[in-house]
Amino acid sequence: MSKTYFIRTYGCQMNEHDSERIAGLLETNGYVRAHDAETADLVLFNTCAIRENADKKLYGTLGQMKRMKDARPELRIAVGGCQVQKDKALVLEKAPWVDVAFGTFSVAELPRLLIEREETGVPAFEFAEQTETFPSALPARRDDPFHAWVSVSVGCDNACTFCIVPFVRGPQVSRRLGDVLDEVQRLADDGVVEVTLLGQNVNTYGRDLDGRPLFAELLRALDEIDGLRRVRFTSPHPHDFTPDVVDAMASSRVVCEHIHFPLQSGSDRVLKRMRRSYRSARYLEIWSSIRAAIPDIAASTDVIVGFPGETDEDFDETLRVVEEARFDSAYTFKYSIRPNTEAASMPDQVAPEIVSERYDRLVGLQERIALEKNREMVGRRVEVLVEGSSKKDVARVAARTRTNKIVHLAAGQLATGTFVDVLIGDAHPHHLDGVLV
Ligand code: SAM
Ligand code: SF4
């Protein structure tokens, strides 16, 4: 009988993408997906290292897995992803009951490691330091028939002082344009109508390929793919929304009217210490130029609260920029010390109670703005892509606008993956309610 697997994914979209490849690899090697960890023969954790609580959570979860394994010794446990790349052999020291450990550059080795574990009876691991096989070259087992993640680059050449990504994902390596386009065409032929291009710094795509082709050319080329209706991309860097990228977005048929536009802080003093290459005025200027070129474009952002040395005045600057930019949504994070990063050894780390107080004020401000922006949608007719049942109410479906807003609709006969027009009836901070027209 076939062995079964269950994957739990933590962290960002890049990890979701990698998990689809991991699932594809396992299925090519005869495994079948299990419904839950309790019944699976192999439980795999694809881990994240971006903040400390992700770290802590994993070791807690692995502790629970030990109890499961004591009851079911034939259970196999595998861990991969960013935290494994960071901790390497330490994972096996802290959790010696783990059977297989593999870093971010070693995804393709998983089937071999699983066999090695059975042959040797001891944990098998691989923590390579650079990409041998692009995860995108591996088979995928996609969660959605209508949407696909397409990785265009891995790694990051920036050195933001708070960020662990360059340590666990390495320098930027871009895929060849032809490979990306071939993959998207194959996906479109297979019924995929929306792709999300992924890169740690997605809009510097191609810079390591002798400087060409660049991100704007990639966006323009995607317009030519038959059957493709929507393109999104993440995570871009504000500084790399160059005029050619904005032009390519504005003239595109497929690129959606939504960007992620990570601010991190509104204080110039903090931005400098974060080693972000823009200042608040420049950031707002780039944002205005994008809005001028693409009316009705929506934006989400990332903000870190409590970066070392952040004063009340610095934080007020963040509130000012958030108020002025009027983001449609924001991912807000409390600063978390990451090993080996420059910010970890900066003096004057901010006290947790101050961070919490500032965090709550920022979230309150953003919720108000998000609701105001969503209310502007009431009474409008928009096209949405039906994504599946609403998590809150099975009698409703969740659908997404090109501007990345979730609309809840009465389920009726609506099939997942179809486009319909809806009239927006009501607004909430994180979603809209609509009716079919
Ligand atoms: N490449 C992306 C960029 O430049 O914005 C970000 C990648 S990271 C996966 C996503 C977000 O996590 C960052 O934008 C940042 O806001 C947040 N983040 C990264 N390191 C952090 C840290 N040490 N503490 C708190 N938040 C952090
Ligand atoms: Fe990290 Fe993004 Fe900065 Fe790269 S650009 S170091 S991934 S925050």
Short mmCIF file of C-alpha atoms and ligand atoms in Angstrom, two decimals:
data_model
loop_
_atom_site.label_atom_id
_atom_site.label_comp_id
_atom_site.label_asym_id
_atom_site.label_seq_id
_atom_site.Cartn_x
_atom_site.Cartn_y
_atom_site.Cartn_z
CA MET A 1 0.00 0.00 0.00
CA SER A 2 1.18 3.55 -0.76
CA LYS A 3 2.67 5.58 2.05
CA THR A 4 0.85 8.77 2.99
CA TYR A 5 2.24 12.24 3.75
CA PHE A 6 1.04 15.41 5.44
CA ILE A 7 2.80 18.79 5.08
CA ARG A 8 2.49 21.72 7.46
CA THR A 9 3.77 24.98 5.97
CA TYR A 10 4.85 28.02 7.96
CA GLY A 11 5.79 31.49 6.71
CA CYS A 12 5.62 33.21 3.35
CA GLN A 13 4.39 32.40 -0.16
CA MET A 14 7.83 31.14 -1.15
CA ASN A 15 7.40 28.37 1.42
CA GLU A 16 3.91 27.61 0.09
CA HIS A 17 5.43 27.31 -3.34
CA ASP A 18 8.21 25.05 -2.05
CA SER A 19 5.63 22.89 -0.24
CA GLU A 20 3.77 22.34 -3.52
CA ARG A 21 7.06 21.14 -5.02
CA ILE A 22 7.74 18.93 -2.00
CA ALA A 23 4.26 17.42 -2.39
CA GLY A 24 4.92 16.93 -6.12
CA LEU A 25 8.21 15.17 -5.39
CA LEU A 26 6.62 12.89 -2.81
CA GLU A 27 3.75 11.97 -5.12
CA THR A 28 6.16 11.23 -7.96
CA ASN A 29 7.83 8.86 -5.52
CA GLY A 30 4.63 6.98 -4.72
CA TYR A 31 3.34 8.87 -1.67
CA VAL A 32 -0.35 9.82 -1.36
CA ARG A 33 -1.67 12.87 0.49
CA ALA A 34 -3.17 12.18 3.96
CA HIS A 35 -5.99 14.27 5.45
CA ASP A 36 -4.24 14.89 8.75
CA ALA A 37 -0.98 14.35 10.63
CA GLU A 38 -2.55 11.75 12.95
CA THR A 39 -2.94 9.18 10.16
CA ALA A 40 0.02 10.08 7.91
CA ASP A 41 3.10 7.86 7.53
CA LEU A 42 5.26 10.94 6.94
CA VAL A 43 4.69 14.35 8.54
CA LEU A 44 6.77 17.15 7.06
CA PHE A 45 7.25 20.67 8.44
CA ASN A 46 8.31 23.41 6.02
CA THR A 47 9.65 26.01 8.44
CA CYS A 48 10.09 29.79 8.67
CA ALA A 49 12.79 31.80 10.44
CA ILE A 50 11.70 35.38 9.84
CA ARG A 51 10.65 36.01 13.45
CA GLU A 52 11.55 34.38 16.72
CA ASN A 53 8.07 33.08 17.54
CA ALA A 54 8.18 30.90 14.39
CA ASP A 55 11.37 29.37 15.82
CA LYS A 56 9.87 28.68 19.21
CA LYS A 57 6.68 27.25 17.73
CA LEU A 58 8.53 24.66 15.67
CA TYR A 59 10.41 23.15 18.61
CA GLY A 60 7.15 23.07 20.60
CA THR A 61 5.42 21.26 17.75
CA LEU A 62 8.29 18.82 17.34
CA GLY A 63 7.94 18.05 21.08
CA GLN A 64 4.31 17.06 20.44
CA MET A 65 5.40 14.98 17.46
CA LYS A 66 7.71 12.99 19.74
CA ARG A 67 4.68 11.82 21.73
CA MET A 68 2.98 10.82 18.47
CA LYS A 69 6.08 8.94 17.38
CA ASP A 70 6.38 7.15 20.75
CA ALA A 71 2.86 5.81 20.15
CA ARG A 72 3.53 5.06 16.46
CA PRO A 73 7.26 4.31 15.98
CA GLU A 74 6.86 3.75 12.22
CA LEU A 75 5.90 7.45 11.82
CA ARG A 76 8.53 9.45 9.91
CA ILE A 77 9.11 13.15 10.63
CA ALA A 78 10.85 15.46 8.16
CA VAL A 79 11.74 19.15 8.53
CA GLY A 80 12.83 21.58 5.83
CA GLY A 81 12.82 25.30 5.07
CA CYS A 82 14.41 28.45 6.42
CA GLN A 83 14.69 27.53 10.07
CA VAL A 84 16.42 24.29 9.18
CA GLN A 85 18.82 26.21 6.93
CA LYS A 86 19.53 28.51 9.90
CA ASP A 87 19.84 25.83 12.62
CA LYS A 88 21.20 22.96 10.49
CA ALA A 89 22.39 20.05 12.68
CA LEU A 90 21.04 21.81 15.77
CA VAL A 91 17.55 20.67 14.70
CA LEU A 92 18.65 17.05 15.13
CA GLU A 93 20.35 17.84 18.43
CA LYS A 94 17.22 19.47 19.82
CA ALA A 95 14.82 16.94 18.30
CA PRO A 96 16.76 13.69 17.68
CA TRP A 97 13.51 11.88 16.83
CA VAL A 98 13.37 13.82 13.53
CA ASP A 99 14.09 11.38 10.65
CA VAL A 100 15.01 13.74 7.81
CA ALA A 101 16.22 17.37 7.81
CA PHE A 102 16.88 19.40 4.68
CA GLY A 103 17.76 23.06 4.06
CA THR A 104 16.27 25.53 1.58
CA PHE A 105 18.74 24.55 -1.16
CA SER A 106 18.21 20.80 -0.71
CA VAL A 107 14.52 20.28 -1.52
CA ALA A 108 15.32 18.05 -4.51
CA GLU A 109 17.26 15.67 -2.21
CA LEU A 110 14.20 14.75 -0.13
CA PRO A 111 13.34 11.40 -1.82
CA ARG A 112 16.98 10.26 -1.51
CA LEU A 113 17.10 11.30 2.16
CA LEU A 114 13.91 9.36 2.94
CA ILE A 115 15.40 6.20 1.42
CA GLU A 116 18.72 6.78 3.20
CA ARG A 117 16.89 7.04 6.53
CA GLU A 118 15.30 3.60 5.98
CA GLU A 119 18.56 2.02 4.85
CA THR A 120 20.73 3.37 7.67
CA GLY A 121 18.21 3.54 10.51
CA VAL A 122 19.60 6.93 11.56
CA PRO A 123 18.49 10.48 10.68
CA ALA A 124 19.43 11.64 7.17
CA PHE A 125 20.14 15.31 6.42
CA GLU A 126 21.48 17.72 3.83
CA PHE A 127 22.17 21.43 4.27
CA ALA A 128 23.67 22.62 0.95
CA GLU A 129 24.76 26.25 0.73
CA GLN A 130 23.63 27.03 -2.79
CA THR A 131 20.92 26.10 -5.26
CA GLU A 132 21.65 23.05 -7.36
CA THR A 133 18.10 22.58 -8.65
CA PHE A 134 15.62 25.45 -8.84
CA PRO A 135 12.57 24.25 -6.87
CA SER A 136 10.48 25.29 -9.90
CA ALA A 137 12.17 22.58 -11.95
CA LEU A 138 10.58 19.97 -9.65
CA PRO A 139 7.09 18.51 -10.16
CA ALA A 140 4.30 20.39 -8.36
CA ARG A 141 1.17 19.23 -6.60
CA ARG A 142 -0.84 22.47 -6.67
CA ASP A 143 -3.49 23.26 -4.07
CA ASP A 144 -5.66 25.31 -6.46
CA PRO A 145 -6.44 24.30 -10.04
CA PHE A 146 -6.88 27.95 -11.10
CA HIS A 147 -3.90 29.61 -9.37
CA ALA A 148 -0.16 28.88 -9.37
CA TRP A 149 2.93 30.25 -7.65
CA VAL A 150 5.78 30.76 -10.11
CA SER A 151 9.18 31.41 -8.65
CA VAL A 152 11.22 33.77 -10.85
CA SER A 153 14.18 34.22 -8.50
CA VAL A 154 15.44 32.96 -5.19
CA GLY A 155 17.59 34.79 -2.64
CA CYS A 156 18.21 38.48 -2.02
CA ASP A 157 21.16 40.79 -2.63
CA ASN A 158 20.01 43.44 -0.13
CA ALA A 159 21.18 43.51 3.44
CA CYS A 160 18.38 45.04 5.49
CA THR A 161 19.81 45.01 8.99
CA PHE A 162 16.80 43.25 10.59
CA CYS A 163 16.43 40.47 8.03
CA ILE A 164 17.56 36.85 8.09
CA VAL A 165 16.47 36.07 4.51
CA PRO A 166 19.89 36.63 2.84
CA PHE A 167 21.40 34.15 5.35
CA VAL A 168 18.89 31.38 4.72
CA ARG A 169 18.07 31.93 1.04
CA GLY A 170 21.44 33.19 -0.22
CA PRO A 171 22.15 35.81 -2.91
CA GLN A 172 19.69 36.41 -5.75
CA VAL A 173 19.63 33.83 -8.52
CA SER A 174 17.10 34.43 -11.34
CA ARG A 175 15.59 31.83 -13.63
CA ARG A 176 15.97 32.23 -17.36
CA LEU A 177 13.12 34.21 -18.91
CA GLY A 178 12.35 31.39 -21.38
CA ASP A 179 11.97 28.88 -18.51
CA VAL A 180 9.58 31.16 -16.64
CA LEU A 181 7.47 31.83 -19.75
CA ASP A 182 7.37 28.13 -20.69
CA GLU A 183 6.18 27.27 -17.20
CA VAL A 184 3.45 29.94 -17.25
CA GLN A 185 2.26 28.83 -20.71
CA ARG A 186 2.08 25.20 -19.51
CA LEU A 187 0.11 26.30 -16.45
CA ALA A 188 -2.30 28.36 -18.58
CA ASP A 189 -2.76 25.36 -20.91
CA ASP A 190 -3.62 23.39 -17.79
CA GLY A 191 -6.41 25.80 -16.80
CA VAL A 192 -4.52 28.21 -14.53
CA VAL A 193 -5.92 31.73 -14.91
CA GLU A 194 -3.89 33.53 -12.24
CA VAL A 195 -0.20 33.33 -11.38
CA THR A 196 1.76 34.96 -8.59
CA LEU A 197 5.40 35.55 -9.44
CA LEU A 198 7.64 34.98 -6.47
CA GLY A 199 11.06 36.32 -5.55
CA GLN A 200 12.53 37.67 -2.30
CA ASN A 201 13.10 40.87 -4.20
CA VAL A 202 10.95 40.08 -7.18
CA ASN A 203 11.33 43.39 -9.03
CA THR A 204 15.10 43.04 -9.33
CA TYR A 205 14.43 39.89 -11.38
CA GLY A 206 17.10 39.39 -14.03
CA ARG A 207 19.74 41.69 -12.56
CA ASP A 208 22.02 38.70 -12.04
CA LEU A 209 21.43 37.50 -15.63
CA ASP A 210 23.95 39.91 -17.15
CA GLY A 211 21.50 42.69 -16.31
CA ARG A 212 18.89 41.45 -18.82
CA PRO A 213 16.07 40.59 -19.17
CA LEU A 214 14.62 42.81 -16.48
CA PHE A 215 11.39 42.62 -14.52
CA ALA A 216 9.54 45.01 -16.86
CA GLU A 217 10.32 42.77 -19.82
CA LEU A 218 9.06 39.75 -17.91
CA LEU A 219 5.77 41.53 -17.14
CA ARG A 220 5.36 42.60 -20.77
CA ALA A 221 6.07 39.07 -22.04
CA LEU A 222 3.36 37.62 -19.76
CA ASP A 223 0.75 39.68 -21.59
CA GLU A 224 1.22 37.37 -24.56
CA ILE A 225 0.31 34.16 -22.72
CA ASP A 226 -3.00 32.80 -24.00
CA GLY A 227 -5.54 31.95 -21.31
CA LEU A 228 -3.76 33.87 -18.55
CA ARG A 229 -6.04 36.48 -16.92
CA ARG A 230 -4.27 37.73 -13.80
CA VAL A 231 -0.66 38.22 -12.71
CA ARG A 232 0.45 39.22 -9.22
CA PHE A 233 3.97 39.42 -7.83
CA THR A 234 5.61 39.46 -4.42
CA SER A 235 7.72 40.68 -2.63
CA PRO A 236 8.89 43.76 -4.43
CA HIS A 237 11.14 46.46 -2.98
CA PRO A 238 9.79 50.04 -3.20
CA HIS A 239 13.09 51.26 -4.61
CA ASP A 240 12.84 48.88 -7.57
CA PHE A 241 9.50 50.14 -8.88
CA THR A 242 11.47 51.90 -11.60
CA PRO A 243 9.58 53.87 -14.29
CA ASP A 244 9.88 50.99 -16.78
CA VAL A 245 8.27 48.58 -14.27
CA VAL A 246 5.44 51.06 -13.58
CA ASP A 247 4.93 51.55 -17.35
CA ALA A 248 4.84 47.79 -17.93
CA MET A 249 2.27 47.40 -15.15
CA ALA A 250 0.12 50.26 -16.40
CA SER A 251 0.00 49.01 -19.98
CA SER A 252 -0.47 45.35 -19.08
CA ARG A 253 -3.62 43.34 -19.74
CA VAL A 254 -2.85 40.79 -17.04
CA VAL A 255 -0.94 42.52 -14.22
CA CYS A 256 -3.45 43.21 -11.43
CA GLU A 257 -4.07 46.63 -9.89
CA HIS A 258 -2.53 45.72 -6.56
CA ILE A 259 0.99 45.98 -5.23
CA HIS A 260 2.74 45.05 -2.07
CA PHE A 261 4.73 48.11 -1.07
CA PRO A 262 6.70 47.37 2.10
CA LEU A 263 7.34 50.54 4.11
CA GLN A 264 9.00 48.99 7.22
CA SER A 265 9.23 52.42 8.92
CA GLY A 266 8.20 56.00 8.22
CA SER A 267 11.20 57.48 10.05
CA ASP A 268 14.21 58.39 7.91
CA ARG A 269 16.53 57.80 10.84
CA VAL A 270 15.15 54.28 11.31
CA LEU A 271 15.09 53.53 7.56
CA LYS A 272 18.78 54.42 7.41
CA ARG A 273 19.57 52.12 10.34
CA MET A 274 17.49 49.39 8.67
CA ARG A 275 19.56 49.97 5.52
CA ARG A 276 16.46 50.50 3.40
CA SER A 277 17.51 52.46 0.33
CA TYR A 278 14.60 54.99 0.32
CA ARG A 279 13.52 57.72 2.70
CA SER A 280 9.90 58.54 3.56
CA ALA A 281 9.57 61.39 1.02
CA ARG A 282 10.98 59.24 -1.78
CA TYR A 283 8.74 56.34 -0.76
CA LEU A 284 5.62 58.52 -0.95
CA GLU A 285 6.83 59.98 -4.25
CA ILE A 286 7.18 56.50 -5.81
CA TRP A 287 3.74 55.58 -4.47
CA SER A 288 2.22 58.75 -6.02
CA SER A 289 3.84 58.01 -9.37
CA ILE A 290 2.35 54.48 -9.32
CA ARG A 291 -1.10 55.83 -8.42
CA ALA A 292 -0.85 58.45 -11.16
CA ALA A 293 -0.05 55.76 -13.74
CA ILE A 294 -2.58 53.18 -12.48
CA PRO A 295 -5.71 54.82 -11.06
CA ASP A 296 -7.55 52.73 -8.44
CA ILE A 297 -4.48 50.62 -7.69
CA ALA A 298 -4.53 49.13 -4.19
CA ALA A 299 -1.54 48.55 -1.93
CA SER A 300 -0.60 46.43 1.03
CA THR A 301 2.47 47.06 3.13
CA ASP A 302 4.75 45.63 5.82
CA VAL A 303 5.63 47.70 8.88
CA ILE A 304 8.03 46.76 11.67
CA VAL A 305 7.33 48.34 15.06
CA GLY A 306 10.05 48.72 17.70
CA PHE A 307 13.20 48.49 15.58
CA PRO A 308 16.21 49.14 17.89
CA GLY A 309 16.45 52.82 18.82
CA GLU A 310 12.92 53.67 17.57
CA THR A 311 11.75 56.73 19.57
CA ASP A 312 8.23 58.10 20.02
CA GLU A 313 9.05 60.68 17.33
CA ASP A 314 10.23 57.96 14.93
CA PHE A 315 7.04 56.02 15.52
CA ASP A 316 4.93 59.17 14.96
CA GLU A 317 6.63 59.42 11.56
CA THR A 318 5.48 55.87 10.76
CA LEU A 319 1.91 56.80 11.71
CA ARG A 320 2.17 59.92 9.53
CA VAL A 321 3.34 57.98 6.45
CA VAL A 322 0.73 55.24 6.98
CA GLU A 323 -1.96 57.95 7.21
CA GLU A 324 -0.69 59.66 4.07
CA ALA A 325 -0.17 56.53 1.98
CA ARG A 326 -3.62 55.08 2.88
CA PHE A 327 -2.80 51.42 2.37
CA ASP A 328 -5.63 48.99 1.71
CA SER A 329 -4.07 46.53 4.13
CA ALA A 330 -0.93 46.11 6.20
CA TYR A 331 1.08 43.31 7.74
CA THR A 332 2.34 44.72 11.01
CA PHE A 333 5.19 43.07 12.88
CA LYS A 334 6.83 43.60 16.23
CA TYR A 335 10.58 43.73 15.67
CA SER A 336 12.15 40.36 16.44
CA ILE A 337 15.87 39.82 17.04
CA ARG A 338 17.34 37.46 14.42
CA PRO A 339 20.75 35.86 14.94
CA ASN A 340 23.67 37.14 12.84
CA THR A 341 21.76 40.21 11.62
CA GLU A 342 23.28 43.64 12.24
CA ALA A 343 20.23 44.91 14.12
CA ALA A 344 20.56 42.08 16.66
CA SER A 345 23.64 43.71 18.15
CA MET A 346 22.37 47.29 18.01
CA PRO A 347 22.09 48.98 21.40
CA ASP A 348 18.81 50.40 22.75
CA GLN A 349 16.44 47.56 21.90
CA VAL A 350 12.93 48.87 22.63
CA ALA A 351 11.10 47.57 25.72
CA PRO A 352 8.34 45.03 24.87
CA GLU A 353 5.57 47.02 26.58
CA ILE A 354 6.42 50.10 24.49
CA VAL A 355 6.47 47.98 21.34
CA SER A 356 3.05 46.51 22.20
CA GLU A 357 1.53 49.91 22.86
CA ARG A 358 2.83 51.30 19.54
CA TYR A 359 1.78 48.16 17.71
CA ASP A 360 -1.82 48.49 18.94
CA ARG A 361 -1.96 52.14 17.86
CA LEU A 362 -0.66 51.27 14.40
CA VAL A 363 -3.13 48.41 13.99
CA GLY A 364 -5.99 50.70 15.12
CA LEU A 365 -5.02 53.37 12.60
CA GLN A 366 -4.68 50.88 9.76
CA GLU A 367 -8.03 49.21 10.53
CA ARG A 368 -9.72 52.61 10.29
CA ILE A 369 -8.03 53.38 6.95
CA ALA A 370 -8.76 49.89 5.58
CA LEU A 371 -12.46 50.26 6.43
CA GLU A 372 -12.59 53.73 4.84
CA LYS A 373 -10.96 52.42 1.69
CA ASN A 374 -13.25 49.41 1.54
CA ARG A 375 -16.31 51.68 1.99
CA GLU A 376 -15.27 53.50 -1.19
CA MET A 377 -16.02 50.22 -2.99
CA VAL A 378 -19.66 50.02 -1.88
CA GLY A 379 -22.03 50.37 -4.86
CA ARG A 380 -19.32 49.50 -7.38
CA ARG A 381 -19.50 46.63 -9.84
CA VAL A 382 -16.29 44.57 -10.04
CA GLU A 383 -15.03 41.34 -11.53
CA VAL A 384 -13.98 38.69 -9.02
CA LEU A 385 -12.37 35.28 -9.22
CA VAL A 386 -14.15 32.67 -7.06
CA GLU A 387 -11.60 30.98 -4.78
CA GLY A 388 -13.70 28.55 -2.72
CA SER A 389 -15.82 28.37 0.44
CA SER A 390 -15.53 31.22 2.88
CA LYS A 391 -13.61 30.13 5.98
CA LYS A 392 -16.15 31.87 8.22
CA ASP A 393 -19.38 30.65 6.61
CA VAL A 394 -19.71 27.59 4.36
CA ALA A 395 -22.91 28.96 2.85
CA ARG A 396 -20.77 31.69 1.25
CA VAL A 397 -17.83 31.73 -1.13
CA ALA A 398 -14.76 33.92 -1.02
CA ALA A 399 -13.81 35.62 -4.26
CA ARG A 400 -11.00 38.09 -5.03
CA THR A 401 -10.97 41.36 -6.95
CA ARG A 402 -8.05 42.32 -9.17
CA THR A 403 -7.17 44.77 -6.38
CA ASN A 404 -6.73 41.79 -4.04
CA LYS A 405 -9.82 42.42 -1.91
CA ILE A 406 -11.80 39.45 -0.65
CA VAL A 407 -15.53 39.53 -1.42
CA HIS A 408 -17.97 37.17 0.30
CA LEU A 409 -20.92 36.00 -1.82
CA ALA A 410 -23.86 33.63 -1.44
CA ALA A 411 -22.50 30.30 -2.68
CA GLY A 412 -25.32 29.34 -5.11
CA GLN A 413 -23.89 27.50 -8.09
CA LEU A 414 -20.59 29.39 -8.19
CA ALA A 415 -17.72 27.16 -9.24
CA THR A 416 -14.23 27.68 -7.88
CA GLY A 417 -11.93 29.25 -10.45
CA THR A 418 -14.62 31.13 -12.37
CA PHE A 419 -14.88 34.89 -12.98
CA VAL A 420 -18.14 36.66 -12.13
CA ASP A 421 -19.27 40.28 -11.80
CA VAL A 422 -20.51 41.39 -8.40
CA LEU A 423 -22.03 44.48 -6.85
CA ILE A 424 -20.37 45.48 -3.58
CA GLY A 425 -22.99 45.90 -0.84
CA ASP A 426 -21.11 46.25 2.41
CA ALA A 427 -17.58 46.87 3.68
CA HIS A 428 -15.52 45.55 6.61
CA PRO A 429 -11.83 46.21 7.39
CA HIS A 430 -10.66 42.89 5.94
CA HIS A 431 -13.37 41.94 3.43
CA LEU A 432 -16.37 43.09 1.42
CA ASP A 433 -19.84 41.61 0.96
CA GLY A 434 -21.25 41.43 -2.54
CA VAL A 435 -24.07 40.06 -4.67
CA LEU A 436 -23.88 38.51 -8.08
CA VAL A 437 -25.04 40.68 -10.96
N1 SAM B 1 11.66 40.87 0.65
C1 SAM B 1 10.62 41.49 1.36
C2 SAM B 1 10.86 42.99 1.47
O1 SAM B 1 11.89 43.50 1.16
O2 SAM B 1 9.96 43.67 1.97
C3 SAM B 1 10.34 40.92 2.72
C4 SAM B 1 10.52 39.54 3.08
S1 SAM B 1 10.04 39.11 4.72
C5 SAM B 1 9.59 37.45 4.38
C6 SAM B 1 8.46 39.79 5.07
C7 SAM B 1 8.41 40.84 6.12
O3 SAM B 1 8.79 40.35 7.39
C8 SAM B 1 9.35 42.02 5.93
O4 SAM B 1 8.89 42.92 4.96
C9 SAM B 1 9.40 42.62 7.30
O5 SAM B 1 8.38 43.58 7.49
C10 SAM B 1 9.16 41.44 8.20
N2 SAM B 1 10.39 41.11 8.93
C11 SAM B 1 11.56 40.68 8.42
N3 SAM B 1 12.47 40.54 9.40
C12 SAM B 1 11.86 40.88 10.56
C13 SAM B 1 12.27 40.94 11.92
N4 SAM B 1 13.51 40.64 12.27
N5 SAM B 1 11.37 41.34 12.85
C14 SAM B 1 10.10 41.67 12.48
N6 SAM B 1 9.66 41.62 11.22
C15 SAM B 1 10.52 41.24 10.27
FE1 SF4 B 2 15.09 40.83 3.71
FE2 SF4 B 2 13.49 41.88 1.84
FE3 SF4 B 2 15.54 43.30 2.84
FE4 SF4 B 2 16.00 41.21 1.22
S1 SF4 B 2 14.96 43.15 0.70
S2 SF4 B 2 17.09 41.68 3.10
S3 SF4 B 2 14.37 39.81 1.86
S4 SF4 B 2 13.68 42.59 3.93
#
